[in-house]
PDB file of C-alpha atoms in Angstrom:
ATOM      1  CA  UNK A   1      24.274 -37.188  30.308  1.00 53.00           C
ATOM      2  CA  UNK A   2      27.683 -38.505  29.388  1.00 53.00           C
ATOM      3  CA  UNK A   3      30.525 -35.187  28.867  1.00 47.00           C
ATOM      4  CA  UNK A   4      31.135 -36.348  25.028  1.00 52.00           C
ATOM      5  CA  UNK A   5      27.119 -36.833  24.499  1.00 50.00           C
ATOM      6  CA  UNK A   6      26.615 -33.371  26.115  1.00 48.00           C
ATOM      7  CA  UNK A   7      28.936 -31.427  23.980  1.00 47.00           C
ATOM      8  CA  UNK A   8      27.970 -33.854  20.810  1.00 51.00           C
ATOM      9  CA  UNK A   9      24.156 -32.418  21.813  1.00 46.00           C
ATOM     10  CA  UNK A  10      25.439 -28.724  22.272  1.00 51.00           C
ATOM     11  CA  UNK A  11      27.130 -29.162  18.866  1.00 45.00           C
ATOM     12  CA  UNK A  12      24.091 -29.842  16.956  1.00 46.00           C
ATOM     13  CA  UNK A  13      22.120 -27.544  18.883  1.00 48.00           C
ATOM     14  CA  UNK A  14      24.318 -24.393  17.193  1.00 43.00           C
ATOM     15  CA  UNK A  15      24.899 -25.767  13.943  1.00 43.00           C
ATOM     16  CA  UNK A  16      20.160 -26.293  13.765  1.00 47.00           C
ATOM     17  CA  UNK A  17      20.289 -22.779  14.733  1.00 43.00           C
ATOM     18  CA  UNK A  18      22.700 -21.338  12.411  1.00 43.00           C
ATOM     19  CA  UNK A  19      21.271 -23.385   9.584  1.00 44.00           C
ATOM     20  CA  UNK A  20      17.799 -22.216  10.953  1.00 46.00           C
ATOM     21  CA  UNK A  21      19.332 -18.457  10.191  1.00 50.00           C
ATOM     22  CA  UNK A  22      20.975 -19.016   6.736  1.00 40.00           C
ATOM     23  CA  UNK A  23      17.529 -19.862   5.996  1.00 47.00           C
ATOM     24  CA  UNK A  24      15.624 -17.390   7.510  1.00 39.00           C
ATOM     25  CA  UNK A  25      18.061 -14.328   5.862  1.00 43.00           C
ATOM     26  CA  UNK A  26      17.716 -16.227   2.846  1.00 45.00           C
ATOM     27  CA  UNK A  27      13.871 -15.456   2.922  1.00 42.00           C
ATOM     28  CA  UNK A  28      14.464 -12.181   3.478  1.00 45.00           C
ATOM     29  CA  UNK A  29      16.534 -11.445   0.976  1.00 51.00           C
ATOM     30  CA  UNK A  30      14.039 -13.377  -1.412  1.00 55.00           C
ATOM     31  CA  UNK A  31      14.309 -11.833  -5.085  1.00 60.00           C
ATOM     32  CA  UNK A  32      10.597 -12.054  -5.183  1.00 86.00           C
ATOM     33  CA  UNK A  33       9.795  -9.351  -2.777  1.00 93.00           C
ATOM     34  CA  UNK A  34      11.079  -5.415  -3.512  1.00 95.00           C
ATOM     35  CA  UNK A  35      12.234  -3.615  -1.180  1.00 96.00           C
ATOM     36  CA  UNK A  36      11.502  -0.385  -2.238  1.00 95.00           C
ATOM     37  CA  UNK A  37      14.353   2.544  -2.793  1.00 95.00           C
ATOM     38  CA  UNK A  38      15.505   5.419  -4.405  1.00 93.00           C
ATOM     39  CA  UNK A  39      16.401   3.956  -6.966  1.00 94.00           C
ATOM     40  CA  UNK A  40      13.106   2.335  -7.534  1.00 95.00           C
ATOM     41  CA  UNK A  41      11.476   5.237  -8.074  1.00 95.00           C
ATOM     42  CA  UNK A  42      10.650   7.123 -11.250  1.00 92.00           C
ATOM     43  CA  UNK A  43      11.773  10.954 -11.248  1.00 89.00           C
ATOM     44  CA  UNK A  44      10.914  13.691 -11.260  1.00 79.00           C
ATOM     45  CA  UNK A  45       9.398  13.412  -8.019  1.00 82.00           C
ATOM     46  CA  UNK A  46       8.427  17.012  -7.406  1.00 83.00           C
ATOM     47  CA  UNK A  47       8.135  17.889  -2.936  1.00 87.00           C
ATOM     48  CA  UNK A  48       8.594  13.758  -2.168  1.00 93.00           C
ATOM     49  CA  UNK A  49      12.210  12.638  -1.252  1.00 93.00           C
ATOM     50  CA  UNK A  50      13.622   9.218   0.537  1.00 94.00           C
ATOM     51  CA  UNK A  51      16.166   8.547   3.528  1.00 92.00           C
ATOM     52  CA  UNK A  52      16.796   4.918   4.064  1.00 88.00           C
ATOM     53  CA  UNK A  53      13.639   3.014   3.702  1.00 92.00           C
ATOM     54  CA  UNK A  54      11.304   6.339   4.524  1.00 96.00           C
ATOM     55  CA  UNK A  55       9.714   8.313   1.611  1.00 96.00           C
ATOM     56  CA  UNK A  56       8.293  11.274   2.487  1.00 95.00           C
ATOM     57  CA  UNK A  57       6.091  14.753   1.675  1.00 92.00           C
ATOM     58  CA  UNK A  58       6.442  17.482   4.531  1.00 88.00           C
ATOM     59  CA  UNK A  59       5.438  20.102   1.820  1.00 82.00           C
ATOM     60  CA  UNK A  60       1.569  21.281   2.076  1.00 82.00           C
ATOM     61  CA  UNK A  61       1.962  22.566  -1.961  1.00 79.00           C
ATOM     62  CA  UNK A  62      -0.680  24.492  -3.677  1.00 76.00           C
ATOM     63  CA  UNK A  63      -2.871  22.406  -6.164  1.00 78.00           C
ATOM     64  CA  UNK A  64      -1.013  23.274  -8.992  1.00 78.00           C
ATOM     65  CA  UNK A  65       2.295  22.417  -7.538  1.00 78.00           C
ATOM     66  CA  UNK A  66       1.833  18.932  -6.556  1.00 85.00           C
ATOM     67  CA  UNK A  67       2.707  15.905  -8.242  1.00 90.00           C
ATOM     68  CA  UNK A  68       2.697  12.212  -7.051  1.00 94.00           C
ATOM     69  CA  UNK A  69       5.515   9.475  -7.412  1.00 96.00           C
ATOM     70  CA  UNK A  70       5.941   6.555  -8.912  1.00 97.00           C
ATOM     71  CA  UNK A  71       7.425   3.265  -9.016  1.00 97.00           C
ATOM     72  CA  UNK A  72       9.432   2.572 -12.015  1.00 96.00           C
ATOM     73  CA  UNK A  73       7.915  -0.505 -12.971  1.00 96.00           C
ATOM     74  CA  UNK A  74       4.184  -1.632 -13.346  1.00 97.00           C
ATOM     75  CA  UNK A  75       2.912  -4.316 -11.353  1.00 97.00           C
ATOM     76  CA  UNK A  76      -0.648  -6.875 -12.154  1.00 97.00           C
ATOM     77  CA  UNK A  77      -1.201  -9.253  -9.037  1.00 98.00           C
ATOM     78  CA  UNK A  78       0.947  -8.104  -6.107  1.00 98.00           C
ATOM     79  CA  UNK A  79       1.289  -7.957  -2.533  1.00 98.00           C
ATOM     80  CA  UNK A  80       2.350  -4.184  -1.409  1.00 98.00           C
ATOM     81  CA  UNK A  81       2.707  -3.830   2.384  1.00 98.00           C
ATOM     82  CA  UNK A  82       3.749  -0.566   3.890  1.00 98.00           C
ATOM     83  CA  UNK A  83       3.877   1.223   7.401  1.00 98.00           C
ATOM     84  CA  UNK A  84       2.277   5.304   7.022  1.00 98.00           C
ATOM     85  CA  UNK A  85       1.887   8.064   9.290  1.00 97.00           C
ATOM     86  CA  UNK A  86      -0.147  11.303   8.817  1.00 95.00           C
ATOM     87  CA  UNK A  87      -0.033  15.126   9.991  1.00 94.00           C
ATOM     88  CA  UNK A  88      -3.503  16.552  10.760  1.00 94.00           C
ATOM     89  CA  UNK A  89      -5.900  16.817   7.933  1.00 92.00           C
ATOM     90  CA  UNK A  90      -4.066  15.218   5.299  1.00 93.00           C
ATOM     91  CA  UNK A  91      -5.765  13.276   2.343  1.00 91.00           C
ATOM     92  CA  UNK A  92      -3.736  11.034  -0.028  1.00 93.00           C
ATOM     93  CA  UNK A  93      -3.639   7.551  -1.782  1.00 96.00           C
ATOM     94  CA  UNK A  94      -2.328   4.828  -2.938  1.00 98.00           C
ATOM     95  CA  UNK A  95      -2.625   4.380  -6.724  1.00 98.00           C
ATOM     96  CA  UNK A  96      -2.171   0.717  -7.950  1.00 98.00           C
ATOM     97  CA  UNK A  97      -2.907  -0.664 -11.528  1.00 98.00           C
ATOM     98  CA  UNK A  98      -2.587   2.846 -13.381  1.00 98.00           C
ATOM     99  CA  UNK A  99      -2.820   2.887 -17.043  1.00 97.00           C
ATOM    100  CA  UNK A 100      -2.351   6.989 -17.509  1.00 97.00           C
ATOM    101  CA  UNK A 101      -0.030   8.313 -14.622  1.00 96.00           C
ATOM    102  CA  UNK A 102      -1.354  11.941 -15.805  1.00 94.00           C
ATOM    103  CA  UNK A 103      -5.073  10.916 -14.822  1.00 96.00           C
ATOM    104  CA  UNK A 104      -4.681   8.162 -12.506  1.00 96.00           C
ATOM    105  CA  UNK A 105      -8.064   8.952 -10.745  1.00 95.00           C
ATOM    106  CA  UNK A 106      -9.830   8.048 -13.771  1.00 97.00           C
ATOM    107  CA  UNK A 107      -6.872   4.854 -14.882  1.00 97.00           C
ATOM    108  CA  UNK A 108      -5.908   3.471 -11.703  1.00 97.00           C
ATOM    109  CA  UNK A 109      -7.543   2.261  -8.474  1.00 98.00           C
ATOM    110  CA  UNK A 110      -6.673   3.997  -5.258  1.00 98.00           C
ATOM    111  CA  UNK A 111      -6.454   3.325  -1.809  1.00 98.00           C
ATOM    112  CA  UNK A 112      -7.566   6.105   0.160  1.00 97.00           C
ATOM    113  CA  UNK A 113      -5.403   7.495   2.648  1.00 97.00           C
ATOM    114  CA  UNK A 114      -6.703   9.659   5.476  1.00 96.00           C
ATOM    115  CA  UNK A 115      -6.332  11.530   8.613  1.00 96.00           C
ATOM    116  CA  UNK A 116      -9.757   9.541   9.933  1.00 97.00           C
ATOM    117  CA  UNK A 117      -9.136   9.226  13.296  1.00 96.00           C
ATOM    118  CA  UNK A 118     -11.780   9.575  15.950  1.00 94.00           C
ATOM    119  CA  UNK A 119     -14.134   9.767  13.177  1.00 95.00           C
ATOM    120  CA  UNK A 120     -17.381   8.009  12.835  1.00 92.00           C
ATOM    121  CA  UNK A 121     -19.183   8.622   9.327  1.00 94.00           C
ATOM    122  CA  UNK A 122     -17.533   6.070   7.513  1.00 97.00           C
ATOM    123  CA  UNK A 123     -18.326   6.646   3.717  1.00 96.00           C
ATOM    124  CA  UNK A 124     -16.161   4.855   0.380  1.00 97.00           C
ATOM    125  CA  UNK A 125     -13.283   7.939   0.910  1.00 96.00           C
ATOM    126  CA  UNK A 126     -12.385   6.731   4.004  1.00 97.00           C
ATOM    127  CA  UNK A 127      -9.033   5.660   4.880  1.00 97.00           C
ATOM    128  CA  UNK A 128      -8.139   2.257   3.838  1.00 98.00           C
ATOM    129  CA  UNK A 129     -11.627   2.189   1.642  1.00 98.00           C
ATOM    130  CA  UNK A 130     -11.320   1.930  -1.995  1.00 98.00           C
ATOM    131  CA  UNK A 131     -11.934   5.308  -3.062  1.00 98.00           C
ATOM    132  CA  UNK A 132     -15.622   6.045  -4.463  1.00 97.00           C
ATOM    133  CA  UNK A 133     -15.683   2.131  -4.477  1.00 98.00           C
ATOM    134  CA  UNK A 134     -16.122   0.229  -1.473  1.00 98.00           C
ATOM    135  CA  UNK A 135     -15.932   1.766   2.520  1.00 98.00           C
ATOM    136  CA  UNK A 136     -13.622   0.241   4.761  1.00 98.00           C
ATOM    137  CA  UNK A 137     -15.855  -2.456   7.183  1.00 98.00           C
ATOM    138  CA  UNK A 138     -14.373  -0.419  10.105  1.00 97.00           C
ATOM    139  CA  UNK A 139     -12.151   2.632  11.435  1.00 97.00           C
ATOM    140  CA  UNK A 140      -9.099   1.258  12.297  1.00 97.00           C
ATOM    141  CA  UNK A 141      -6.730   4.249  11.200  1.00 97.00           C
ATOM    142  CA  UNK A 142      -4.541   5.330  14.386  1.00 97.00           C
ATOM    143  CA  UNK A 143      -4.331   8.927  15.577  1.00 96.00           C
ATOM    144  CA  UNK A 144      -1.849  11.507  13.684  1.00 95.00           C
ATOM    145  CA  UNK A 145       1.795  11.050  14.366  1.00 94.00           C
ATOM    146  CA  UNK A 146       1.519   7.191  15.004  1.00 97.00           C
ATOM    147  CA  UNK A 147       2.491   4.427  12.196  1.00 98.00           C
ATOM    148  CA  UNK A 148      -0.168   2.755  10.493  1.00 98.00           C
ATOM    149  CA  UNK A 149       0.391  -0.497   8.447  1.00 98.00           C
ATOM    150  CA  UNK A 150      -1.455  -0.939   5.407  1.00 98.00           C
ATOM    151  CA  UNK A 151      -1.277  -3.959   2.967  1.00 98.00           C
ATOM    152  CA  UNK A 152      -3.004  -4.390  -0.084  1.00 98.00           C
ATOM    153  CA  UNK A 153      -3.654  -8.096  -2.020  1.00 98.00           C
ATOM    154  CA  UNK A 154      -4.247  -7.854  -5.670  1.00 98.00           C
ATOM    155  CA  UNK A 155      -5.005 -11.182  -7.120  1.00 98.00           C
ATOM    156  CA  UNK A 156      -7.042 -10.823 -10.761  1.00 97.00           C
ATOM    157  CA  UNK A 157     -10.146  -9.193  -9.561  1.00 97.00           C
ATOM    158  CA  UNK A 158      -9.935  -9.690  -6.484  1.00 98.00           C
ATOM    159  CA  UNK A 159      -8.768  -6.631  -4.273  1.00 98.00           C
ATOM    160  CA  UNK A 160      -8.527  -6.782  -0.872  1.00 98.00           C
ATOM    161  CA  UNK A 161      -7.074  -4.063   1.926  1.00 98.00           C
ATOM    162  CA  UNK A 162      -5.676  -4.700   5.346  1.00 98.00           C
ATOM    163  CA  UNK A 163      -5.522  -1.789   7.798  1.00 98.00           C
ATOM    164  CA  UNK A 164      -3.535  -2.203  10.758  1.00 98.00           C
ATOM    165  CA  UNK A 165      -3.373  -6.367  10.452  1.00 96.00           C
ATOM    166  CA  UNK A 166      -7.132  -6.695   9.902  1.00 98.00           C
ATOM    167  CA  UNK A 167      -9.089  -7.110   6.726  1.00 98.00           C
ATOM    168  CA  UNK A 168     -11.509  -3.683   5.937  1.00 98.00           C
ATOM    169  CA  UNK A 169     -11.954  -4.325   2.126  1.00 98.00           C
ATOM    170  CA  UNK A 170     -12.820  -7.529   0.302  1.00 98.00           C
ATOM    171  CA  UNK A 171     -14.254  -7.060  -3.375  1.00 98.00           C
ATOM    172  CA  UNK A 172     -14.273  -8.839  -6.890  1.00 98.00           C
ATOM    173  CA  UNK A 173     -14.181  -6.228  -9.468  1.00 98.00           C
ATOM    174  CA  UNK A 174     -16.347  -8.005 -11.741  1.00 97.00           C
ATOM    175  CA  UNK A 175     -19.345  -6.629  -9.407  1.00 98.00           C
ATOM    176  CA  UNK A 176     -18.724  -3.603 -11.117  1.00 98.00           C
ATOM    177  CA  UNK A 177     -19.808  -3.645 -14.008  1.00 95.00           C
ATOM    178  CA  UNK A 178     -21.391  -0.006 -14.654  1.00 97.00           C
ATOM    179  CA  UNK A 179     -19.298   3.470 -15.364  1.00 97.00           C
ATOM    180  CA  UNK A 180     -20.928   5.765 -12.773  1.00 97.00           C
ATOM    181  CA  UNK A 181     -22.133   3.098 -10.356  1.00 97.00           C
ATOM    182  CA  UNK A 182     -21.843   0.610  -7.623  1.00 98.00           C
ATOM    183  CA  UNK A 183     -23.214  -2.120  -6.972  1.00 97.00           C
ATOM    184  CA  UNK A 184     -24.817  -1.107  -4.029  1.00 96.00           C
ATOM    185  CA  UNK A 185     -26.500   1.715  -6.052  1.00 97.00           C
ATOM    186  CA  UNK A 186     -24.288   4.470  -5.234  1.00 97.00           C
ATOM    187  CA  UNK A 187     -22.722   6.378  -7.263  1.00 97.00           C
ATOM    188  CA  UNK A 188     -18.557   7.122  -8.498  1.00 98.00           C
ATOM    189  CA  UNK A 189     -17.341   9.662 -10.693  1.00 97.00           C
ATOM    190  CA  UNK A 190     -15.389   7.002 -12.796  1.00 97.00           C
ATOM    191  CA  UNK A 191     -15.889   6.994 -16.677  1.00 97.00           C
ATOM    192  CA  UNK A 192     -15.561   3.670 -16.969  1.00 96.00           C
ATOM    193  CA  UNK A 193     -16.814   0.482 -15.667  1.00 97.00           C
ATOM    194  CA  UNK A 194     -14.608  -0.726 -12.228  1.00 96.00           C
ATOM    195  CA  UNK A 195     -14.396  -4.440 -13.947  1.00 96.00           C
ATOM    196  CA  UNK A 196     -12.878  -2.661 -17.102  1.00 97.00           C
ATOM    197  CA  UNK A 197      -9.867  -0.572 -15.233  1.00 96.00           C
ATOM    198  CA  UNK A 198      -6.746  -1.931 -16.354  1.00 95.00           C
ATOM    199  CA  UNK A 199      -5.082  -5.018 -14.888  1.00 97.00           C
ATOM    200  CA  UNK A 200      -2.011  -3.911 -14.684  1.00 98.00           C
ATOM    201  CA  UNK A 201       0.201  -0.451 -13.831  1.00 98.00           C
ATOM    202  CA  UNK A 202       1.991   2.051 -12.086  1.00 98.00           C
ATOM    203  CA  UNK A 203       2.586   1.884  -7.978  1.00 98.00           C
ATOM    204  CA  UNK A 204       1.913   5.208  -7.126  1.00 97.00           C
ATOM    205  CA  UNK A 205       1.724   7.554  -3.947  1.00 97.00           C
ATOM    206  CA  UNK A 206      -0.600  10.567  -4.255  1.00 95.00           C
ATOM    207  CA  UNK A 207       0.279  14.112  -3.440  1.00 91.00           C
ATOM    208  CA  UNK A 208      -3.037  15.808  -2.406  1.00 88.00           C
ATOM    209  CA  UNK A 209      -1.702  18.613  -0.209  1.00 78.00           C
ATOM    210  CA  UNK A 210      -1.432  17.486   3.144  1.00 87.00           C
ATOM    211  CA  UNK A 211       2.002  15.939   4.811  1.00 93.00           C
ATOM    212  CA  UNK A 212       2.528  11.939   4.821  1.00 95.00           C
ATOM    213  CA  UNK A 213       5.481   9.519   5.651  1.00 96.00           C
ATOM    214  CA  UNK A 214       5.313   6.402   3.985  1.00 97.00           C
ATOM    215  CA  UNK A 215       8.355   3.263   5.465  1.00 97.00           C
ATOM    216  CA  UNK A 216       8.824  -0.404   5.173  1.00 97.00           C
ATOM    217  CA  UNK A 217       7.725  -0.030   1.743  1.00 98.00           C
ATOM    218  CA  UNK A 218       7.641  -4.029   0.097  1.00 98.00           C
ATOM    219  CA  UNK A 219       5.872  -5.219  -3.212  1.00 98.00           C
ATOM    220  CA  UNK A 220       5.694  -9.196  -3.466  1.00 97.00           C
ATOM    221  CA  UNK A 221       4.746 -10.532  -7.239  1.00 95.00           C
ATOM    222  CA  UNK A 222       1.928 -13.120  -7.016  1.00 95.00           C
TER     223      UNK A 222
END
């Protein structure tokens, strides 16, 4: 290749990759997609706190003293992905979709979060299942101390729950169309039909007792 071809060739090659990066940080930065903050979040926020891009409860409070965080706004159809790790024994959730932030077990729908690992019962309050709803298809939940990543897809009724980059819930609310029961003729404890709880709501993250980190924290509107 010619010298003036060659550094003609070279030329392009840097400005297709710089271009290829403009548009790549653009992306990221895409107004769509929150990445969550402080500032995001609705106080007060009782044990929790935030560093950077970590939110965190390394509290075990008695019943009476815990109380979950929110996100400030309320979200319908959404995209939340989110990297979690867990101290031995803990049990929390992910509320999503919450009417009453003061009974969100009975106004929201919740993702459980569990310490599961090793663990072979699998039953609907298993991690990653949709609590009293629908059981996870597997355990994929990693041993305590190491980061899961958790996304959930809410798209009308349509609800669906990735646990460590594979699919473990896939369900169309509409299925559920008795208080008290599933379609699969077990059982809830909710008052109210699961194709009836409200479309729309309050991001929360559930303080049952037991430590949790939560990072990486990213809501995308659909």
């Amino acid at each position: 290749m010619a010298m003036k071809a060659k550094i003609k060739y070279q030329f392009l090659a840097v400005l297709a990759i710089l271009f290829c990066g403009v548009q790549y940080s653009n992306a990221q930065k895409s107004p769509d997609i929150l990445n969550v903050k402080s500032a995001d979040l609705q106080k007060p926020n009782g044990s929790w706190d935030m560093e950077k891009n970590t939110l965190f409860l390394t509290r075990e409070n008695p019943q009476k003293s815990r109380k979950n965080i929110w996100l400030k706004e309320e979200y319908g159809d959404f995209i939340l992905e989110l990297d979690f790790k867990l101290a031995s024994g803990t049990n929390s959730g992910v509320f999503f979709r919450t009417k009453n932030t003061e009974d969100p077990v009975q106004t929201s729908i919740e993702v459980q979060i569990r310490d599961d690992y090793g663990k072979a019962d699998i039953d609907k309050h298993f991690c990653g299942s949709i609590y009293e709803i629908k059981e996870v298809s597997e355990n994929r939940v990693k041993k305590t101390g190491k980061w899961n990543h958790l996304k959930i897809i809410c798209n009308g009724p349509i609800i669906q729950t990735f646990l460590n980059n594979k699919m473990v819930v896939n369900i169309d609310l509409n299925e559920w169309h008795e208080a008290g029961k599933n379609p699969d003729g077990t059982s809830n404890k909710f008052k109210t039909a699961y194709k009836n709880m409200p479309r729309k709501g309050k991001i929360g993250f559930q303080d049952h007792g037991g430590k949790i980190w939560y990072k990486n924290i990213k809501i995308k509107q659909l």
